[in-house]
Short mmCIF file of C-alpha atoms (C1' of nucleotides) in Angstrom, two decimals:
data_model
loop_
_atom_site.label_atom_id
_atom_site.label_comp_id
_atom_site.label_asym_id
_atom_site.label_seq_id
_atom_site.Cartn_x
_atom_site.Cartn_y
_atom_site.Cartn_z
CA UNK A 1 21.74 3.84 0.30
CA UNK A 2 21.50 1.69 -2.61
CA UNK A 3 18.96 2.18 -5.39
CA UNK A 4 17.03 -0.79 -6.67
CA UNK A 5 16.62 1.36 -9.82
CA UNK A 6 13.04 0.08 -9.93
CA UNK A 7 9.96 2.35 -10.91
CA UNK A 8 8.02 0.60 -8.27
CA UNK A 9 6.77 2.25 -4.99
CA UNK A 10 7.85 -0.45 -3.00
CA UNK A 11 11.21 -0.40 -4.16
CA UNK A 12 10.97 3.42 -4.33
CA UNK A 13 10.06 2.70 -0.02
CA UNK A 14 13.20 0.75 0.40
CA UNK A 15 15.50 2.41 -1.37
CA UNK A 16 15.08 4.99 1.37
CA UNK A 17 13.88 3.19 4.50
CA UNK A 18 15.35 -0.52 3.55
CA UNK A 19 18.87 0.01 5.09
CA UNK A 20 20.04 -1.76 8.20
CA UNK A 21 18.59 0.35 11.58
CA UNK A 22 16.77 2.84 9.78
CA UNK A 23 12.86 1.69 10.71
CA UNK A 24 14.05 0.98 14.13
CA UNK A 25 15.54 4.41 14.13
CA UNK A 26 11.87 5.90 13.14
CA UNK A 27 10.27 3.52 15.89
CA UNK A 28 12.42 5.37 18.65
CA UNK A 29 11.20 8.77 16.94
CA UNK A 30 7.54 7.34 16.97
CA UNK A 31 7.70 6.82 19.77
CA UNK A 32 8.94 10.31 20.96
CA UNK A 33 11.82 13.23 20.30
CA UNK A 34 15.10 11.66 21.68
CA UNK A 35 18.66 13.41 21.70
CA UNK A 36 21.41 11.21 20.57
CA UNK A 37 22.67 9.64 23.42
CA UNK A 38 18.91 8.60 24.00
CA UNK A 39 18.86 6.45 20.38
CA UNK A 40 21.84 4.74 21.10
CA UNK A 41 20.46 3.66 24.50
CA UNK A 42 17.20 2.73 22.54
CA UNK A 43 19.07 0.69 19.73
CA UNK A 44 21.20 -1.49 21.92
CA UNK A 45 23.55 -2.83 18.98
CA UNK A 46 23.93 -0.03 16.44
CA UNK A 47 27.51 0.84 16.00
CA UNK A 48 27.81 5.30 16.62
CA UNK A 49 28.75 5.86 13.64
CA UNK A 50 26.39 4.27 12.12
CA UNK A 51 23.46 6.05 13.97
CA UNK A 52 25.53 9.24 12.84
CA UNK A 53 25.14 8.35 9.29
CA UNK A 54 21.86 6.67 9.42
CA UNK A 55 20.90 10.60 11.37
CA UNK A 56 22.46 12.30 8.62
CA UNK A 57 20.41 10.63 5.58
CA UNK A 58 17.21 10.60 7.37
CA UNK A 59 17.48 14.32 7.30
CA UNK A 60 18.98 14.80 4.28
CA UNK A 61 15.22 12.85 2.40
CA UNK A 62 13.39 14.75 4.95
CA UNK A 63 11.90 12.40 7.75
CA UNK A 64 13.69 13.82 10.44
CA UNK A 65 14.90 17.21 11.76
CA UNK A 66 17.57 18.09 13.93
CA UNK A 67 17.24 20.89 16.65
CA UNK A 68 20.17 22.16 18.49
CA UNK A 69 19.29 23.54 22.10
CA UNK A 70 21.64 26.15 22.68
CA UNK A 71 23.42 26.47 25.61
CA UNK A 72 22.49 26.33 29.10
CA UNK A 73 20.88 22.74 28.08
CA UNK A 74 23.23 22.63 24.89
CA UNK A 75 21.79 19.70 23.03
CA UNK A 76 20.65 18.16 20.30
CA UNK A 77 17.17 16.95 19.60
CA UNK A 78 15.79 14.09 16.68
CA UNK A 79 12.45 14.39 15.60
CA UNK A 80 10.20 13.16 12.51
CA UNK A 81 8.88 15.16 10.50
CA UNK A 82 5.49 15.19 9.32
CA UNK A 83 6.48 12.78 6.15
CA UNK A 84 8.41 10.86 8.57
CA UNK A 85 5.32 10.54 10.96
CA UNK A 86 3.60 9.11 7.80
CA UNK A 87 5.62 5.94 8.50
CA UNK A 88 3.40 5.23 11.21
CA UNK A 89 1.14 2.88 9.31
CA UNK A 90 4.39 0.91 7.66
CA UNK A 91 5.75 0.56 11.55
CA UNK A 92 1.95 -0.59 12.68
CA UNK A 93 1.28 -3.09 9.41
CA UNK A 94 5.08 -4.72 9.98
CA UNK A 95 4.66 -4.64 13.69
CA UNK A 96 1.44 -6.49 13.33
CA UNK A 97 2.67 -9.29 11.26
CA UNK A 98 5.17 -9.72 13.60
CA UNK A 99 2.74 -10.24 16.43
CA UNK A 100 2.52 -14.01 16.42
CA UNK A 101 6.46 -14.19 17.24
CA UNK A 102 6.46 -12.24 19.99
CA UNK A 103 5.47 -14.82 22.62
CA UNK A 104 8.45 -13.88 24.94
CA UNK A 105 11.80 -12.67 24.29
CA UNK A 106 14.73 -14.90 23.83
CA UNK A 107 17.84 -15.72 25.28
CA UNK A 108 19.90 -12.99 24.06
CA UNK A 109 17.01 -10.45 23.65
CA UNK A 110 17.41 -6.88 24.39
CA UNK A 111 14.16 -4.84 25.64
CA UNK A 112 13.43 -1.75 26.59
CA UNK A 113 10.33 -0.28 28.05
CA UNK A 114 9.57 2.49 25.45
CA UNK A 115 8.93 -0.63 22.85
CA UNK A 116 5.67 -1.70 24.33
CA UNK A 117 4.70 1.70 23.66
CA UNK A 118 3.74 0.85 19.35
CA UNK A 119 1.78 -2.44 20.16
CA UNK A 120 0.03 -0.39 23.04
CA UNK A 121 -1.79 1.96 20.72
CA UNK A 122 -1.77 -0.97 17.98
CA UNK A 123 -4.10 -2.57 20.06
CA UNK A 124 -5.35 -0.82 22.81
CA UNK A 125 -8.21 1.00 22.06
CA UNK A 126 -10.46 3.24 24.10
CA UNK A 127 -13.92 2.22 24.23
CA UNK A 128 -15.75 4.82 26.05
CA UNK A 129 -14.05 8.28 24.57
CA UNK A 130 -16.74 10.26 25.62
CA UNK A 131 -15.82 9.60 29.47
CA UNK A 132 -13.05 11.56 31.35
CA UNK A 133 -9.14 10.55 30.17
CA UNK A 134 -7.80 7.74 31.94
CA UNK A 135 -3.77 7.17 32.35
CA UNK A 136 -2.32 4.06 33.72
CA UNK A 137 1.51 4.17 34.79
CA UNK A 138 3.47 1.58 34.05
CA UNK A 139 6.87 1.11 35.87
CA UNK A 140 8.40 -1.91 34.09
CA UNK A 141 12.18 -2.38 32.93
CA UNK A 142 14.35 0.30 32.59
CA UNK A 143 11.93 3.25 32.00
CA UNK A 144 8.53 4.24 33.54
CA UNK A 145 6.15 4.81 30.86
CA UNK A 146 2.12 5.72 30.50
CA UNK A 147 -0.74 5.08 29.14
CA UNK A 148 -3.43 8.03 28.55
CA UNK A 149 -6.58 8.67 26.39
CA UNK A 150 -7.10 11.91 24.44
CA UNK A 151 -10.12 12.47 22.69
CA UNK A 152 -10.64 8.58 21.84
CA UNK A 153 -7.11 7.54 21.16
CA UNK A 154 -5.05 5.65 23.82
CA UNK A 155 -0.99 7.08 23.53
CA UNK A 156 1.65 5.72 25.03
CA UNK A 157 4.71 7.71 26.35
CA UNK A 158 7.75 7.61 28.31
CA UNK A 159 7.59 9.72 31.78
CA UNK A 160 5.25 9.31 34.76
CA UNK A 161 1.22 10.66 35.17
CA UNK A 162 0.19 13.05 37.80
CA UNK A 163 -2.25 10.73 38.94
CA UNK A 164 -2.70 7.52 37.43
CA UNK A 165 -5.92 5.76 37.66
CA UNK A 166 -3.73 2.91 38.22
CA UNK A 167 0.49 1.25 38.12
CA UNK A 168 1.30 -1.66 37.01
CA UNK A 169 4.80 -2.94 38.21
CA UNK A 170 6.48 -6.09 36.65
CA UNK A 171 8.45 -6.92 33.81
CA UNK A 172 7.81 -5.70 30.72
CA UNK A 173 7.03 -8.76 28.98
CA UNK A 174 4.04 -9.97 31.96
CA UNK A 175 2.99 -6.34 31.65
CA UNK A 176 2.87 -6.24 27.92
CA UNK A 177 1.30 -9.91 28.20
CA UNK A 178 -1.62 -8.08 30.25
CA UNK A 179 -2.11 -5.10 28.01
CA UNK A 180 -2.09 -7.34 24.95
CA UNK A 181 -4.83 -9.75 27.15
CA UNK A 182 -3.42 -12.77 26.48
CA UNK A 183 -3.14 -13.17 30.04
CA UNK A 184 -5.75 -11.48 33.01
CA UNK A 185 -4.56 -9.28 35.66
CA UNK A 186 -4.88 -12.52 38.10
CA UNK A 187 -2.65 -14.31 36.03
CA UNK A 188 -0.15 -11.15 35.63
CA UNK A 189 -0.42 -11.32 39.57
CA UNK A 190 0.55 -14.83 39.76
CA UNK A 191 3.52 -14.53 37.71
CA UNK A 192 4.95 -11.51 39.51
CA UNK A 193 2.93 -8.21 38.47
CA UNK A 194 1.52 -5.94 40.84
CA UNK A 195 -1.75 -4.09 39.75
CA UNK A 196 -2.99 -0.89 41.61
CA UNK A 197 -5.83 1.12 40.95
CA UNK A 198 -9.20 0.77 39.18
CA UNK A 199 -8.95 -2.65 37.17
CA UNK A 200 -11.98 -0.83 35.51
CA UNK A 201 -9.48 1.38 33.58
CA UNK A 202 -7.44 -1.50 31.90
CA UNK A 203 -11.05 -3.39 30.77
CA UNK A 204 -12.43 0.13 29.21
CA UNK A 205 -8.88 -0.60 26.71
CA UNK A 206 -8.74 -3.94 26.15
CA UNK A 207 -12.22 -5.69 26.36
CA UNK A 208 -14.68 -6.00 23.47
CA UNK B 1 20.19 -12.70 8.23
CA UNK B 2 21.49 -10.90 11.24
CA UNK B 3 19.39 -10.67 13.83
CA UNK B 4 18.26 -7.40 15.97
CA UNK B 5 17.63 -9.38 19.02
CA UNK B 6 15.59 -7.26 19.86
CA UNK B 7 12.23 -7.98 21.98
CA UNK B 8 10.15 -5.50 19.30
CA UNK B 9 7.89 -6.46 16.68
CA UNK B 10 8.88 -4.52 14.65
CA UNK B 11 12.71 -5.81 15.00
CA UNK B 12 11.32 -9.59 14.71
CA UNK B 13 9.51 -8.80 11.32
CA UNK B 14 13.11 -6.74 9.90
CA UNK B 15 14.57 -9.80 10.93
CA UNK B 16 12.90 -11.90 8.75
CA UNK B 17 12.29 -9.89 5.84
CA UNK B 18 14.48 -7.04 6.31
CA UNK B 19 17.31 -8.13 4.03
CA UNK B 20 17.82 -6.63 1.09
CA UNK B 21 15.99 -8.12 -1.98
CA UNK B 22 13.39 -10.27 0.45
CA UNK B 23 10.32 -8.14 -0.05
CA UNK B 24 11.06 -7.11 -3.34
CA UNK B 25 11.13 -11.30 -3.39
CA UNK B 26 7.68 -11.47 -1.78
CA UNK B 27 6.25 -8.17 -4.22
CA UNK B 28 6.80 -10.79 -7.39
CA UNK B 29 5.09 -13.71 -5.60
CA UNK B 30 2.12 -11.50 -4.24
CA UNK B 31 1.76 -11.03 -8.16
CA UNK B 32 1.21 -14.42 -9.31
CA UNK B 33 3.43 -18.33 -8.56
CA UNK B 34 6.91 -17.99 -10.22
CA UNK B 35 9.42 -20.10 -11.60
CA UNK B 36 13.34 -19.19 -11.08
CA UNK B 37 13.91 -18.04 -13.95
CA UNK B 38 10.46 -15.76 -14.11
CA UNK B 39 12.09 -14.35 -10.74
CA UNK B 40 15.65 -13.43 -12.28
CA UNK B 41 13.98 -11.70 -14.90
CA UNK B 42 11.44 -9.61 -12.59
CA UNK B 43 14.23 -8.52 -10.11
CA UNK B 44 16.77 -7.06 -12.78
CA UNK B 45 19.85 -6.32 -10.66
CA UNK B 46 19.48 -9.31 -8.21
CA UNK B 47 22.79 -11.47 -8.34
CA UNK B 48 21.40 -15.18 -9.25
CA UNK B 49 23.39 -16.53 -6.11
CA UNK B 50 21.20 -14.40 -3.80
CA UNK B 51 18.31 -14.67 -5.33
CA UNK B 52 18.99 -18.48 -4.61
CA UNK B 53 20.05 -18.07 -0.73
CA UNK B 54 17.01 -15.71 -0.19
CA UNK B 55 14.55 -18.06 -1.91
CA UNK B 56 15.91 -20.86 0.49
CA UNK B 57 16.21 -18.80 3.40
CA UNK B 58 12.17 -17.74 2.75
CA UNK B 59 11.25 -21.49 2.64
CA UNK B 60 13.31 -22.31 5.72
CA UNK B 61 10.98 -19.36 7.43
CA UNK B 62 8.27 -20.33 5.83
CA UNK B 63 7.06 -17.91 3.89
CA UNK B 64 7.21 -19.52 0.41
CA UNK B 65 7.47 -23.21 -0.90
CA UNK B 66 9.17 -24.76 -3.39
CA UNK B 67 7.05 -27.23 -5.81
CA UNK B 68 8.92 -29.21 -8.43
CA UNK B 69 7.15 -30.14 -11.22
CA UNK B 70 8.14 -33.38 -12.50
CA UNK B 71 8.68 -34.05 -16.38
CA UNK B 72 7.94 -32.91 -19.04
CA UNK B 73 7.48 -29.80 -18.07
CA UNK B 74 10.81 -30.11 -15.42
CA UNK B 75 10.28 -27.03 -13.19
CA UNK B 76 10.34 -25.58 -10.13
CA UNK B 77 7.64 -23.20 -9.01
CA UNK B 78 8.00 -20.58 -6.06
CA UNK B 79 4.57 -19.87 -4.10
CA UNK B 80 3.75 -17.76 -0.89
CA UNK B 81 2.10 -19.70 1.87
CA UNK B 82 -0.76 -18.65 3.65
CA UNK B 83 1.92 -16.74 6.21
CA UNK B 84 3.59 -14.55 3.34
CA UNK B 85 0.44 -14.00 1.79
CA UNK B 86 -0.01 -12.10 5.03
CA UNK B 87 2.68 -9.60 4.14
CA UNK B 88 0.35 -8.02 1.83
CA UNK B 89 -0.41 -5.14 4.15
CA UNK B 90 3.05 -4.19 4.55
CA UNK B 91 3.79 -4.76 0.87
CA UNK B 92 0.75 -1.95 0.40
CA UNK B 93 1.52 -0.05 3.58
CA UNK B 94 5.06 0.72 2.08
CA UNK B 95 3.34 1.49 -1.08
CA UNK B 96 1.11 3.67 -0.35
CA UNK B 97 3.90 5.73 1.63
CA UNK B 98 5.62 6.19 -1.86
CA UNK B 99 3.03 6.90 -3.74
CA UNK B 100 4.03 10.53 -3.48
CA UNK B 101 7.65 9.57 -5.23
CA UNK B 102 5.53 7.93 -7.79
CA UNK B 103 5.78 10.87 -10.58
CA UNK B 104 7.47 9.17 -13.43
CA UNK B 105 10.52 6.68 -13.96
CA UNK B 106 13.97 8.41 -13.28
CA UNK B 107 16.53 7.72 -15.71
CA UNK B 108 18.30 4.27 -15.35
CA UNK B 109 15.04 2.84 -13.46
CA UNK B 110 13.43 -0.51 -14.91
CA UNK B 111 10.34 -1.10 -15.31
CA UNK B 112 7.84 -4.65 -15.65
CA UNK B 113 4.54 -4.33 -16.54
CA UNK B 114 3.63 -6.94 -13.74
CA UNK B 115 4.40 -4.17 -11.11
CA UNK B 116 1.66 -2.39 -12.13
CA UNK B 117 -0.61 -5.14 -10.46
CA UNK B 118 -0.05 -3.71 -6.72
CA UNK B 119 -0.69 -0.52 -7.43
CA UNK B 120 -3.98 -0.83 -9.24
CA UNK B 121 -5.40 -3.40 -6.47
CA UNK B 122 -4.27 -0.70 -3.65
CA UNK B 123 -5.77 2.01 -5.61
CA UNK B 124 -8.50 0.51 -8.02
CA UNK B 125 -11.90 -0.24 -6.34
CA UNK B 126 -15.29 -2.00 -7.97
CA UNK B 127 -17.69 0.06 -7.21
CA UNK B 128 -20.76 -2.29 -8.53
CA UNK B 129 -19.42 -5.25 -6.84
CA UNK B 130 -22.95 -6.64 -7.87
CA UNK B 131 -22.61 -5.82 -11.41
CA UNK B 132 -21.40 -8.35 -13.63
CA UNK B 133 -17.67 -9.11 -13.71
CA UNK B 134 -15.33 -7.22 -15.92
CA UNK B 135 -12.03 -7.48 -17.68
CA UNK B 136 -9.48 -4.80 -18.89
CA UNK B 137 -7.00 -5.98 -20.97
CA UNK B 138 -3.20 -4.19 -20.47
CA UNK B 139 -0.83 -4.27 -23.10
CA UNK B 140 2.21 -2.28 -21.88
CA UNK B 141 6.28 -2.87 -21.36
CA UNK B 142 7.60 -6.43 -21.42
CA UNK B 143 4.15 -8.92 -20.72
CA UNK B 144 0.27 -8.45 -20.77
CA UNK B 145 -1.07 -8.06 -17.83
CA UNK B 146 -5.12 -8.39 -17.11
CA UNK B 147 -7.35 -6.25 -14.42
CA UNK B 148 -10.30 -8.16 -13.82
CA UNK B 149 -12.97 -7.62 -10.77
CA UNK B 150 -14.15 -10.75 -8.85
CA UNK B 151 -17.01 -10.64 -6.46
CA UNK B 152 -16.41 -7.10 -5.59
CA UNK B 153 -12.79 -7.65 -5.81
CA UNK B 154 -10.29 -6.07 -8.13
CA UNK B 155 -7.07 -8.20 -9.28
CA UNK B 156 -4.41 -7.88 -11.52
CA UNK B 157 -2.52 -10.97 -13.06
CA UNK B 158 -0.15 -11.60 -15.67
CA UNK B 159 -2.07 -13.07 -18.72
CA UNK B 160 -4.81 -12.26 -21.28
CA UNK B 161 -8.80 -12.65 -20.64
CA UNK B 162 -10.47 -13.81 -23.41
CA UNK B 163 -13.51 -11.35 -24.22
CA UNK B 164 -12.11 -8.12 -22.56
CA UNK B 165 -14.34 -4.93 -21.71
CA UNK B 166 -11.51 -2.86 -22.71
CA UNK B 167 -7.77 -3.01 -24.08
CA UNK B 168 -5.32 -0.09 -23.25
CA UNK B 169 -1.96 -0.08 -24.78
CA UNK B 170 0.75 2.09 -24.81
CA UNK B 171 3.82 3.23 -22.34
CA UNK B 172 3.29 1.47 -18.56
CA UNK B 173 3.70 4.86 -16.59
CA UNK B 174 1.34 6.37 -19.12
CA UNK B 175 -1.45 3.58 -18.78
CA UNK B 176 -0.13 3.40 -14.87
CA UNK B 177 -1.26 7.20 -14.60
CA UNK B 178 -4.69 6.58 -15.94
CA UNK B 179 -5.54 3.95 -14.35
CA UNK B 180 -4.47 5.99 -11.06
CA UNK B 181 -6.48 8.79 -12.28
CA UNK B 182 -4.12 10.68 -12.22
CA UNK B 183 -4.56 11.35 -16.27
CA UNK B 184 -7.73 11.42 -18.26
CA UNK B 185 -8.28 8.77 -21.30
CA UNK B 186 -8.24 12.26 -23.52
CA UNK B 187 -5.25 12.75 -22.07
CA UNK B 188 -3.65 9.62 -22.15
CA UNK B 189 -4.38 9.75 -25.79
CA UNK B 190 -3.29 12.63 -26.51
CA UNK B 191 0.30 11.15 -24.67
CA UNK B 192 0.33 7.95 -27.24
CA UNK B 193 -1.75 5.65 -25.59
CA UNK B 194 -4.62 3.50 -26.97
CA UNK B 195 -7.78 2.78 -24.96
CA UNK B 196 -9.95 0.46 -27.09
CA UNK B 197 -13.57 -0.75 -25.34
CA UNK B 198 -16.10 0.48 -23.10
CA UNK B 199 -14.92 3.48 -21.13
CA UNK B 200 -17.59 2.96 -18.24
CA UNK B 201 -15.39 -0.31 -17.23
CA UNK B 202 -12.82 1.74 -16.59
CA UNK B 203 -15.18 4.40 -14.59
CA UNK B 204 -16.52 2.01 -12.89
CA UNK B 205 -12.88 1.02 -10.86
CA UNK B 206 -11.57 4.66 -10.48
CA UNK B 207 -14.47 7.30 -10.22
CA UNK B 208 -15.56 8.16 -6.47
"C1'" DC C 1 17.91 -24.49 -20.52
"C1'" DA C 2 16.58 -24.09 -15.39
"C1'" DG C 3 18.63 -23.77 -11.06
"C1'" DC C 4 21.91 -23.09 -8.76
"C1'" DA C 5 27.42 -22.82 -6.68
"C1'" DT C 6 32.04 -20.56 -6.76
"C1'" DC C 7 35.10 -16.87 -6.90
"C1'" DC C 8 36.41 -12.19 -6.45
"C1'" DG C 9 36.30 -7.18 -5.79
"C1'" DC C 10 33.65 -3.70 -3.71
"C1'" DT C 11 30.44 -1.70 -0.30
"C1'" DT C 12 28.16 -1.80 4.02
"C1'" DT C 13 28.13 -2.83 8.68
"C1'" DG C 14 30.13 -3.68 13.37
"C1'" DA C 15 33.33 -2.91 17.23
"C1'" DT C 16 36.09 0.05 19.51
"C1'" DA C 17 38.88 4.04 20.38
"C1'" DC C 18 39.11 8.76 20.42
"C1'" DT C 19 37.70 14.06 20.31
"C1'" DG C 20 35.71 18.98 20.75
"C1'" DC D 1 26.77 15.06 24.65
"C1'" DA D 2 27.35 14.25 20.01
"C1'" DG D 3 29.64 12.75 17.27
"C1'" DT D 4 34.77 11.08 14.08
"C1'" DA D 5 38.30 7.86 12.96
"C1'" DT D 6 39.97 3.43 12.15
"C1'" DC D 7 39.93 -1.19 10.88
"C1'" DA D 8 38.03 -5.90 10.60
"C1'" DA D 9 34.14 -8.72 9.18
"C1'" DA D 10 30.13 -9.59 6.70
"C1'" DG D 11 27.13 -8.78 2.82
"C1'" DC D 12 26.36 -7.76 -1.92
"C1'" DG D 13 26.98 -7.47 -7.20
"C1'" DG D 14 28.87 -9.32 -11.31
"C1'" DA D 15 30.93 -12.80 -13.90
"C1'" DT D 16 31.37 -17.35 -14.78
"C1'" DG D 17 31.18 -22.45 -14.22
"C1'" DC D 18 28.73 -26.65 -13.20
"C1'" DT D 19 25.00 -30.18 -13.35
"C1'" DG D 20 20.77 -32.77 -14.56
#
DNA sequence: CAGCATCCGCTTTGATACTG
DNA sequence: CAGTATCAAAGCGGATGCTG
């Protein structure tokens, strides 16, 4: 953690949030509380120790907390804290200048499910919020994951729905391709999705 | 420039411009068009050698160019393109999240009167975009620096205007404060700093 | 002088093995 | 499950040298 030494705010930003891992460490917290084991499965790459340290400073300037579960479930649970929640627009604003490179992984890519969950609600938007909540599942790559309104804002979440309004199957860059409408459900289909359920759902999110 | 390889926006743009130095890179170009020199002297710290490697590795991504100007003048001048002039939001977006850690210089931190420029076109508004165009001179730390408002607009730039509403002078984190509002003129004067002009100018960009 | 390139010591990161 | 410990490799900072 390496001061720039400059009285600048974005240099004031990196100087805590400019090391190696430690944005993609708030994404996985972004995206939901995680125990350890669950980061390192979500940052295929980062060295243990390294997530140990990176877990250490993070609390240490106050974005994250650390909650041991005592025994019978004995573990240890990550979370952000409210100033480490107010990353959210940094994570949105560098995830959305990213968007024109993400027009399929590369050889050599790792993915995970949970990541479509940031450009979900980056650009999914409900456009009816006074009707009933809608959730779509989503069972693509290694972890099923949902899609729900609440009072006007679409979430995104790992887990499964009591009863979707519709599942989508496929992998997670088709799905994600569908979400993001850059390609119709009939396409998706094509390609290898499945779509089941009320197609009427996934138009009141992505449609102008 | 190790890569994440990750399928994740946000891992794509921390890629790019995740090294260290790179944004702080892009932060002096969002300013104003630079020569190498101009760059050495508004990164104090930077080793010349990677200030060299980052500048070509930004060109070979595309996010700046490199235009030598041929004798007399015998220079080279370092512009964003369109696609790192898009980085502004995530120049502001990081910011704005410091803002808070913005209370005054700690000791050993440097300081350029051109870094003032983000700050008071995040923060500084026009609010008679119809009005006629104004000017405020700032003379503070190492180089002039000019706010001026342009069809509703507010920019800052390195230079002086010629006919100015308003000069301030004095300490930058003391005319920095002002301008944020965060200080009165009274009180700015009563700190050692000289506001010269039309205070309704400066009204004008701050008051709600 | 502007714009680098080289060298060298130090710090950070990565890979893997191990532990309570 | 939640980390330490160890060591090699890469990156960075500072000084200095080169070239048109």
């Amino acid at each position: 953690m390496r001061s720039y030494r400059q009285y600048c705010g974005l240099a004031r930003a990196l100087d805590i949030i400019g090391d190696r891992w430690t944005l993609l460490i708030v994404r996985e917290l972004l995206i939901g509380e995680l125990r350890y084991t669950d980061l390192l499965e979500g940052l295929p790459g980062i060295a243990t120790n390294l997530l140990a340290t990176r877990l250490t400073e993070l609390e240490s300037v106050g974005l994250i907390t650390r909650e041991v579960v005592p025994p019978p479930v004995a573990s240890t649970v990550f979370r952000l804290t409210p100033r480490g929640e107010e990353l959210r627009p940094v994570v949105f604003a560098l995830g959305r200048w990213a968007s024109p490179l993400m027009t399929g992984p590369v050889r050599g890519d790792r993915l995970r499910a949970r990541w479509m969950a940031l450009p979900i609600e980056l650009y999914l938007r409900d456009r009816k919020p006074k009707a009933r909540p809608i959730a779509i599942q989503v069972m693509a790559g290694d972890e099923p994951m949902v899609i729900e309104t609440r009072n006007g804002e679409v979430r995104a979440r790992a887990g499964v729905a009591a009863k979707p309004d519709a599942v989508m199957t496929g992998p997670v860059p088709l799905v994600l391709k569908v979400l993001m409408g850059k390609a119709s459900v009939a396409q998706g289909r094509a390609s290898g999705m499945s779509f089941e359920g009320d197609q009427k759902v996934l138009k009141r999110l992505t449609s102008g």
